[in-house]
Short mmCIF file of C-alpha atoms and ligand atoms in Angstrom, two decimals:
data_model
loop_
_atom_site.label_atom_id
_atom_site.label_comp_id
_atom_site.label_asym_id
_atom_site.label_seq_id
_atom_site.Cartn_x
_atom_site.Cartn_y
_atom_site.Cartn_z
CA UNK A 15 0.00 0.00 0.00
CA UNK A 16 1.38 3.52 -0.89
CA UNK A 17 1.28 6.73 1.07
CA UNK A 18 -2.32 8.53 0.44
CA UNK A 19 -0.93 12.10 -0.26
CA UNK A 20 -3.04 15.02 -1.39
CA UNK A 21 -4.30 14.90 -4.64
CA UNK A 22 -7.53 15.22 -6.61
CA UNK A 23 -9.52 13.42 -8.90
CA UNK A 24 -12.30 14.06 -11.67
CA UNK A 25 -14.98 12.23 -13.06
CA UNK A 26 -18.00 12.73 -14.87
CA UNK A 27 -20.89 10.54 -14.89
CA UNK A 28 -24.74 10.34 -16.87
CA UNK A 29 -27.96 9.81 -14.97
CA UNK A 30 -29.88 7.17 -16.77
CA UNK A 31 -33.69 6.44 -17.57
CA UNK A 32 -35.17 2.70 -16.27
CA UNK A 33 -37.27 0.94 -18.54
CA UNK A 34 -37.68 -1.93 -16.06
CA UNK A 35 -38.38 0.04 -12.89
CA UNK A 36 -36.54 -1.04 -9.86
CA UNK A 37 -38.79 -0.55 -7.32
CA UNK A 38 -37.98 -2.04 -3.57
CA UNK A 39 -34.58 -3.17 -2.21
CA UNK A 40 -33.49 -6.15 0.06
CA UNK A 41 -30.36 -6.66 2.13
CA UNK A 42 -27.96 -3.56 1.90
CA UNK A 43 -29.06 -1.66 -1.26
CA UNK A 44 -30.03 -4.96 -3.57
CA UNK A 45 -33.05 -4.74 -5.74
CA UNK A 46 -35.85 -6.90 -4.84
CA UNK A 47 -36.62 -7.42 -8.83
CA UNK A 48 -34.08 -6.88 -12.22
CA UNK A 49 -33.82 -3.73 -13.47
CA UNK A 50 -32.82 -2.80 -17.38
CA UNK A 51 -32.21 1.20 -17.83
CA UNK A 52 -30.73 3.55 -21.15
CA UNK A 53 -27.93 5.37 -20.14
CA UNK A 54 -28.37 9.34 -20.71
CA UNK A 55 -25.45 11.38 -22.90
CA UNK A 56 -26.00 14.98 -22.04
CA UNK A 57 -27.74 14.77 -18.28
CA UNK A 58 -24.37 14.31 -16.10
CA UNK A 59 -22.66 14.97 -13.08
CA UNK A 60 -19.27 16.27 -12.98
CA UNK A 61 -17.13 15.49 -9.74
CA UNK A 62 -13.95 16.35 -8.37
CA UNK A 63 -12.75 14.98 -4.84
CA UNK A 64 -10.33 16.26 -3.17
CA UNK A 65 -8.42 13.83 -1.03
CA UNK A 66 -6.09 15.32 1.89
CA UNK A 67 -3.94 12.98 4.62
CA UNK A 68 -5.29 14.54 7.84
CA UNK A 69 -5.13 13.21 11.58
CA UNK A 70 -8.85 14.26 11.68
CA UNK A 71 -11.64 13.03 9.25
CA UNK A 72 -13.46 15.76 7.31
CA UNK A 73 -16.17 16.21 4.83
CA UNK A 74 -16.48 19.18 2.92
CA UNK A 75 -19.14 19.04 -0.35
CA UNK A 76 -19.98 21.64 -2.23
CA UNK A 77 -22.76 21.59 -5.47
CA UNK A 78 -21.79 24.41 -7.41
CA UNK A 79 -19.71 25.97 -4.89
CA UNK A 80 -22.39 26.48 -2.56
CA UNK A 81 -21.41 24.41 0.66
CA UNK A 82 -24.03 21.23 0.72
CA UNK A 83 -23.80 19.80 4.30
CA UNK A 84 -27.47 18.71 3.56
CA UNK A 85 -25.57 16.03 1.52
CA UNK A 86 -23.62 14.50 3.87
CA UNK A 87 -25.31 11.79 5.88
CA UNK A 88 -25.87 10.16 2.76
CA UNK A 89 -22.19 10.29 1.83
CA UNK A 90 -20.86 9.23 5.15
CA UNK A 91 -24.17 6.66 5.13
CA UNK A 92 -22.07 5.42 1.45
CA UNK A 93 -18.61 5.46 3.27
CA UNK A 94 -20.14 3.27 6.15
CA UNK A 95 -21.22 0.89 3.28
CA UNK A 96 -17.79 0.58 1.52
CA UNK A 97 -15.95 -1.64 3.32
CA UNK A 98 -12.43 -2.35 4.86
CA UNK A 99 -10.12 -1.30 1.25
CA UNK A 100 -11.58 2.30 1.72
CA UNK A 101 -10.71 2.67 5.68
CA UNK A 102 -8.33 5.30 4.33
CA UNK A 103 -11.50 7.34 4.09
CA UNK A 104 -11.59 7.67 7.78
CA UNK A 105 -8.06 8.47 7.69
CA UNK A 106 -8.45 11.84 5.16
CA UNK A 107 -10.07 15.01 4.92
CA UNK A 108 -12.16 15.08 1.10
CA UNK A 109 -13.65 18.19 -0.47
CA UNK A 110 -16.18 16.99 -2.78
CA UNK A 111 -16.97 19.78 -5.69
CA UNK A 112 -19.87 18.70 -8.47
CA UNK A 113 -21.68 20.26 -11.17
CA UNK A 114 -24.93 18.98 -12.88
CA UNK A 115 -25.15 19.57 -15.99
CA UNK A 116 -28.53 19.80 -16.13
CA UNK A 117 -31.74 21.75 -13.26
CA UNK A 118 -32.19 20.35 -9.85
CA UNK A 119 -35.94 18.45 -9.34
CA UNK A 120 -36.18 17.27 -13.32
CA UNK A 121 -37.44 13.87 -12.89
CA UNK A 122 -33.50 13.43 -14.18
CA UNK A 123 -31.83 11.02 -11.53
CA UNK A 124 -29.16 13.71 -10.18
CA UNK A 125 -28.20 10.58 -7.39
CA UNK A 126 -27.66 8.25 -10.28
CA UNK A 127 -25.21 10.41 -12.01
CA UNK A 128 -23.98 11.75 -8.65
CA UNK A 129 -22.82 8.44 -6.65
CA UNK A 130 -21.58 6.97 -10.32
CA UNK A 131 -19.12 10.12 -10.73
CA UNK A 132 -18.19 9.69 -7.06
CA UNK A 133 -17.34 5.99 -8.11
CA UNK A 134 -15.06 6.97 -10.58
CA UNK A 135 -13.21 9.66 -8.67
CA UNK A 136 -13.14 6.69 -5.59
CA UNK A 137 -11.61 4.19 -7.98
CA UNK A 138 -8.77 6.40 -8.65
CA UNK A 139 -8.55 7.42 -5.46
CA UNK A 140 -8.05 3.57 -4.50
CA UNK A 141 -6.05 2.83 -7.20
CA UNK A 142 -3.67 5.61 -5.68
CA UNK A 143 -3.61 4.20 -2.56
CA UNK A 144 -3.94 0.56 -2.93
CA UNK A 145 -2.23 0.06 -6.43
CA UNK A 146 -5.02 -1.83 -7.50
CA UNK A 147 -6.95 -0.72 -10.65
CA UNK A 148 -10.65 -1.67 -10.22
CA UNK A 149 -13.03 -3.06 -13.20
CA UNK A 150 -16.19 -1.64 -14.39
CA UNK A 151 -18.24 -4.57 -12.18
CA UNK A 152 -16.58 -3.06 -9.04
CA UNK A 153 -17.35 0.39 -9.65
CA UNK A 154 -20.94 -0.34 -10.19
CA UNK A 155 -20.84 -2.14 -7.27
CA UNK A 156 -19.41 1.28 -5.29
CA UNK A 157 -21.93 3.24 -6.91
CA UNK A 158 -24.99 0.76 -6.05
CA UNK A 159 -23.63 1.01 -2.53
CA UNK A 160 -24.23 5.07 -2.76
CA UNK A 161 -27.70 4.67 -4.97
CA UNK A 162 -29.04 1.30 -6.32
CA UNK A 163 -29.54 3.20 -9.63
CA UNK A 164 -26.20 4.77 -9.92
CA UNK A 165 -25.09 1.38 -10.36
CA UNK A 166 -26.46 1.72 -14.19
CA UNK A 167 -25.22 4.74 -15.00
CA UNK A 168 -21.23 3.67 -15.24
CA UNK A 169 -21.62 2.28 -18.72
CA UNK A 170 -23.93 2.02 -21.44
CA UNK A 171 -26.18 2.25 -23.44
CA UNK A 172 -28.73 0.12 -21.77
CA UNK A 173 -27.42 -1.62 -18.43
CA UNK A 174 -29.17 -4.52 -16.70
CA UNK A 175 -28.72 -4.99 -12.67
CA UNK A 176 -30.49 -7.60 -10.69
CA UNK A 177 -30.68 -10.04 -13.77
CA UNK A 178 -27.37 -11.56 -13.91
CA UNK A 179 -26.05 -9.72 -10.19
CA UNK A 180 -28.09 -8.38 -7.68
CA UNK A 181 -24.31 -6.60 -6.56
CA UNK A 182 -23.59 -4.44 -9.73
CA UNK A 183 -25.17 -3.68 -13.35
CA UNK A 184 -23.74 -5.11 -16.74
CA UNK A 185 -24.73 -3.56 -20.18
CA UNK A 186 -26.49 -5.24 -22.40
CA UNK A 187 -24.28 -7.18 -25.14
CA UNK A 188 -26.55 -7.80 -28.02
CA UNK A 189 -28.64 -3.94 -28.82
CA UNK A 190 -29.73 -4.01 -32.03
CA UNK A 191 -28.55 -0.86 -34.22
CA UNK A 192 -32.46 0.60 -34.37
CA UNK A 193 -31.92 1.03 -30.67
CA UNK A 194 -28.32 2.80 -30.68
CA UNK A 195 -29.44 6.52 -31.31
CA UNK A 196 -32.17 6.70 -29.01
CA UNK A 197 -34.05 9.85 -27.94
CA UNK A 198 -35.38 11.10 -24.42
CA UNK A 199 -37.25 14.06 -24.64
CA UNK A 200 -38.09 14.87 -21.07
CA UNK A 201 -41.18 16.67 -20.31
CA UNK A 202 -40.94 18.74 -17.10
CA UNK A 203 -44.50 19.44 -16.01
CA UNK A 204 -43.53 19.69 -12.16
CA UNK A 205 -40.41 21.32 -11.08
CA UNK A 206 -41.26 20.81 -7.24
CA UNK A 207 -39.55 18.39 -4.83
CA UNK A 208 -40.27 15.09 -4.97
CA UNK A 209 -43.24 14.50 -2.38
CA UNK A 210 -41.88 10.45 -1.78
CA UNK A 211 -37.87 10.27 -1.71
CA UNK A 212 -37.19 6.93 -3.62
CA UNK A 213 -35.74 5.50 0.37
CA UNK A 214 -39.53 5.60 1.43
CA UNK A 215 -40.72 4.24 -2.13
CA UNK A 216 -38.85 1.86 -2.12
CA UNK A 217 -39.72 0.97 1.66
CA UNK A 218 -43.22 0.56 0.86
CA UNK A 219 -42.55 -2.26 -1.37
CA UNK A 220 -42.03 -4.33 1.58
CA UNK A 221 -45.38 -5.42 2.87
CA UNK A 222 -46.82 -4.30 -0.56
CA UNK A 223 -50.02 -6.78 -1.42
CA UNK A 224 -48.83 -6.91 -4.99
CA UNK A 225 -45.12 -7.57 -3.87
CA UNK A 226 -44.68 -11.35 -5.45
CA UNK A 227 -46.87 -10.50 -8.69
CA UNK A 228 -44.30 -7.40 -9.23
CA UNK A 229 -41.45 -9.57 -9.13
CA UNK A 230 -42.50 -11.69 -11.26
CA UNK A 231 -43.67 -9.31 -13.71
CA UNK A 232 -40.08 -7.61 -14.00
CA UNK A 233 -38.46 -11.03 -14.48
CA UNK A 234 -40.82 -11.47 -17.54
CA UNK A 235 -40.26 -8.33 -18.69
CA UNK A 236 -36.52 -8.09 -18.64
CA UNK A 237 -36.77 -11.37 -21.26
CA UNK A 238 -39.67 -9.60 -23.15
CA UNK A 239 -37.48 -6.29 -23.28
CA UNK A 240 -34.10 -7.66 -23.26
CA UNK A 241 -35.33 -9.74 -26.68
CA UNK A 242 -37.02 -6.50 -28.52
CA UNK A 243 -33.33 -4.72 -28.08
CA UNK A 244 -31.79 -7.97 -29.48
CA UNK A 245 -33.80 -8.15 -32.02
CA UNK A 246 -34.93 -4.22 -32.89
CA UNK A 247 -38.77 -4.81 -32.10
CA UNK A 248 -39.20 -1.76 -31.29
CA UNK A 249 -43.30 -1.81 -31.10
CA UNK A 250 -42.56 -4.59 -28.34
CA UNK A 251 -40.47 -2.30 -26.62
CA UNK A 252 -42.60 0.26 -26.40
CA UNK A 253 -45.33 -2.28 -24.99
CA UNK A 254 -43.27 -2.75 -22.51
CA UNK A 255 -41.86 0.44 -21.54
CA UNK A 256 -45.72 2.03 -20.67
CA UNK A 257 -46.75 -1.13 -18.47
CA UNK A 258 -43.54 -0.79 -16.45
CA UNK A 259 -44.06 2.80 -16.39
CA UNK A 260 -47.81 2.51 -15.10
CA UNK A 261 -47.24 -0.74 -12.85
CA UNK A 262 -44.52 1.66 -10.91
CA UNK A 263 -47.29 4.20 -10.34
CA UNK A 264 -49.86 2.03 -9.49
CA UNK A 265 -47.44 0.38 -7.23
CA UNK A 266 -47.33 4.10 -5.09
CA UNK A 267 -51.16 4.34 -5.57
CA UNK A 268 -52.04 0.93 -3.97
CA UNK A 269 -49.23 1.03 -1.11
CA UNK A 270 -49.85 1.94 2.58
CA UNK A 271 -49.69 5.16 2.56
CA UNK A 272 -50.81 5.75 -0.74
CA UNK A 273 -49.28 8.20 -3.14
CA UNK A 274 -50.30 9.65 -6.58
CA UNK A 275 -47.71 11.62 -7.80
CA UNK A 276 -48.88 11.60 -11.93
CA UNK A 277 -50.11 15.35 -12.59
CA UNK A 278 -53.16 16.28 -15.00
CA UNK A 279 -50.78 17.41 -17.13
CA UNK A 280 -48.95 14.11 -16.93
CA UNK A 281 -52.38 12.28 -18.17
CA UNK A 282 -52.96 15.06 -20.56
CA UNK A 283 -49.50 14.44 -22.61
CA UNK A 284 -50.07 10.34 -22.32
CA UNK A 285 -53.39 11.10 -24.33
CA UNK A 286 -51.96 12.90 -26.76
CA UNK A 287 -48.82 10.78 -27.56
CA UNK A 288 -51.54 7.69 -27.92
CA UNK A 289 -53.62 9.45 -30.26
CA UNK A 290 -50.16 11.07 -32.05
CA UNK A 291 -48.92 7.18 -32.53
CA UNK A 292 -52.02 5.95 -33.80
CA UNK A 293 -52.94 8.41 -35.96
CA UNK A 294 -48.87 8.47 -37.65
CA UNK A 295 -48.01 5.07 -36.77
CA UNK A 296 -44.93 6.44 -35.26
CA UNK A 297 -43.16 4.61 -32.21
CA UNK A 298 -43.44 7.04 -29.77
CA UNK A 299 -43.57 5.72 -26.17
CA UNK A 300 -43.83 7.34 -22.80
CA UNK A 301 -41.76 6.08 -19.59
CA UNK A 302 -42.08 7.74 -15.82
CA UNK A 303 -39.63 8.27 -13.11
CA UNK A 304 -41.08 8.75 -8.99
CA UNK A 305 -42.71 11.66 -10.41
CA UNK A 306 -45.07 13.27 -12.82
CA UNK A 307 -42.51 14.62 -15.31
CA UNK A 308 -43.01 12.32 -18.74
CA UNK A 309 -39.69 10.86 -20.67
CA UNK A 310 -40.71 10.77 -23.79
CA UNK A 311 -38.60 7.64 -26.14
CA UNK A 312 -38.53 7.55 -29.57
CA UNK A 313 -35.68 6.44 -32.53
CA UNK A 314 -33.64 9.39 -34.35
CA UNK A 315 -35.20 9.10 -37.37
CA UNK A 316 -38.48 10.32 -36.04
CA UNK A 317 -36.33 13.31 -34.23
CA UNK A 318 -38.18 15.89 -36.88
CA UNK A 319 -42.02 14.82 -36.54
CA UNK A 320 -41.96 14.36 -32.90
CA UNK A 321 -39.99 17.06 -32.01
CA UNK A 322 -43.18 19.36 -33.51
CA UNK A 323 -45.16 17.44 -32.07
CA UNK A 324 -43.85 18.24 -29.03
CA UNK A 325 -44.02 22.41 -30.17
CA UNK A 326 -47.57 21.99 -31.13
CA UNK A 327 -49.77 19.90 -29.41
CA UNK A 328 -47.59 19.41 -25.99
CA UNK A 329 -46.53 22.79 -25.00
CA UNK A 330 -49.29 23.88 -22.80
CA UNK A 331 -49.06 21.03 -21.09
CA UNK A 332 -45.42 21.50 -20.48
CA UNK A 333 -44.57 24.43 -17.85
CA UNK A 334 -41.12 23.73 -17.71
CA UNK A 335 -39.70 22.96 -20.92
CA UNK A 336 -37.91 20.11 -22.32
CA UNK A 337 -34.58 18.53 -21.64
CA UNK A 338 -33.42 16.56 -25.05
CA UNK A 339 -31.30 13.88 -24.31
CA UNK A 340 -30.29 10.26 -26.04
CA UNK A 341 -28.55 7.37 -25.80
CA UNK A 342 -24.73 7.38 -23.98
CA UNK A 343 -22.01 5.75 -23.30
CA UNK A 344 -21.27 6.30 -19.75
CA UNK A 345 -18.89 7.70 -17.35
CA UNK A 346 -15.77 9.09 -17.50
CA UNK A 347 -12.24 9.78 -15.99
CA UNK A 348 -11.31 13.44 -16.10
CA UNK A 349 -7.82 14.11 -16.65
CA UNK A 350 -6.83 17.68 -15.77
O1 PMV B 9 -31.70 4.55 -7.04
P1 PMV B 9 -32.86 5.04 -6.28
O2 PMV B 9 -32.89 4.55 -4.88
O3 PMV B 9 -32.99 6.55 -6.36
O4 PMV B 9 -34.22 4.43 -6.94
C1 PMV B 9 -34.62 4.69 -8.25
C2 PMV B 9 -36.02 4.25 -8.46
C3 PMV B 9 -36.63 4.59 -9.82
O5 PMV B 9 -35.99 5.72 -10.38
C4 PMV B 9 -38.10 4.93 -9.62
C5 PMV B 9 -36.57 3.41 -10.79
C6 PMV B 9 -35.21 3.05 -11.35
O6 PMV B 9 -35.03 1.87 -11.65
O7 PMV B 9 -34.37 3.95 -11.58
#
């Protein structure tokens, strides 16, 4: 083991959209059913962490550079989760700095792309210290440890977790090329606060009624969806996509307490996409996050006619704006 000395390291890392909806965990932060997600391009975080030898441990964080001490419980909740190889944690003073790329309360993921750039900033970190370079398995691992979700947002473009590994996420090997310039048009209807944080959704998946008929609905439909990528069915896909969209809202309505968290203007755009795809026969689909804000997935050659779509039979419905964003890669080291 080497000498930790002061240094820092950057990373940036993408949120990512679930079309299998993870929804309920088990042991420390495993999903209770698979999970299959698209990895975002232009929605990121960018981190740097600052690591300093110190006789005292310290936690500074900072979202752009306004001091965050808000966010540290659930850092220091991460650190408790990490295990004996990052003791040197304890040992250190870290100032945390990071950046999203794109508005706070978005229905974007910001703690997918946030504990995923923190991953890649701790690898190096570890890799400094320990002279051990991790792989991409272990640093979804890290970042599942932070936020189950996070743990799909180190590569892309579509990762599975829970399928193969309840421990990290793997992308998917076989995507057909229809699938590889994928669009996300995200509708922001709400820009308030979530009114459920996703620890006390999740939480009330644990004595939900509907519990064993969930599970075994995702299983099924990671095959069904897993085989449309394969084989570019993207009408199947879509299928899919709405009932695991709708099953994770009706999931909130029938748990104890009860939560509805869809918007009129949330019902109002579903209408109109339906009606927009059957009167063009255009594969438009609609996927939700915790929230009411609508992600709207379609190919890149259908960029043009949904895009004015969108400008003239969504706006008013649409408060916000929209956030366009498609298919990416993953994270990132930064090197300075
Ligand atoms: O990673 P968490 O704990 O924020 O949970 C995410 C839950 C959903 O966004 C609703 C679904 C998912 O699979 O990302």
């Amino acid at each position: 083991m080497s000498q930790l000395t002061k240094n820092t390291f950057k990373a940036q890392a993408p949120s990512n959209i679930a079309f299998i909806k993870y929804w309920g965990k088990k042991n420390i932060q495993e999903p209770i059913n698979p999970s299959l997600s698209m990895t975002l391009k232009n929605s990121k975080t960018i981190t740097s962490w600052e690591i300093i030898p110190s006789d005292k441990y310290e936690l500074e964080i900072y979202l752009d550079d306004v001091k965050k001490d808000s966010f540290k419980s659930k850092i220091e909740k991460w650190f408790d989760y990490l295990g004996s190889d990052f003791d040197f944690l304890k040992r250190s003073k870290s100032i945390i700095r990071t950046h999203n790329t794109f508005p706070h309360s978005t229905g974007i993921a910001s703690s997918a792309s946030a504990f995923a750039s923190l991953s890649l900033c701790l690898t190096q970190i570890h890799s400094h210290v320990n002279g051990k370079e991790l792989e991409a398995e272990q640093i979804s691992e890290l970042a599942r440890l932070g936020s189950g979700s996070a743990s799909r947002s180190i590569e892309g473009p579509f990762c599975e977790w829970g399928g193969t590994s309840d421990k990290f996420a793997t992308p998917l090997k076989n995507v057909h090329e229809s699938f590889m310039n994928l669009r996300d048009a995200i509708c922001i209807v709400s820009n308030e606060k979530k009114s459920v944080s996703s620890t006390i959704g999740h939480g009330l998946m644990d004595n939900h009624i509907f519990q064993s008929s969930r599970v075994k609905q995702a299983n099924l439909n990671l095959n069904l969806l897993n085989s449309a990528i394969e084989n570019g069915d993207v009408w199947k896909f879509g299928e899919i996509l709405e009932e695991e969209a709708l099953t994770l809202h009706s999931l909130m309505m029938t748990s104890s307490p009860s939560f509805i968290l869809l918007e009129p203007n949330t019902l109002a755009i579903i209408k109109h996409l339906r009606k927009f795809r059957n009167d063009y026969n255009i594969p438009l689909f609609f996927t939700l996050d915790a929230g009411p804000n609508v992600h709207l997935i379609y190919l890149s050659k259908d960029q043009q006619k949904v895009e004015s779509f969108i400008e003239n039979d969504l706006k008013s419905y649409i408060p916000y704006g929209v956030i366009y964003d498609e298919v990416g890669l993953g994270a990132s080291i930064l090197y300075e």
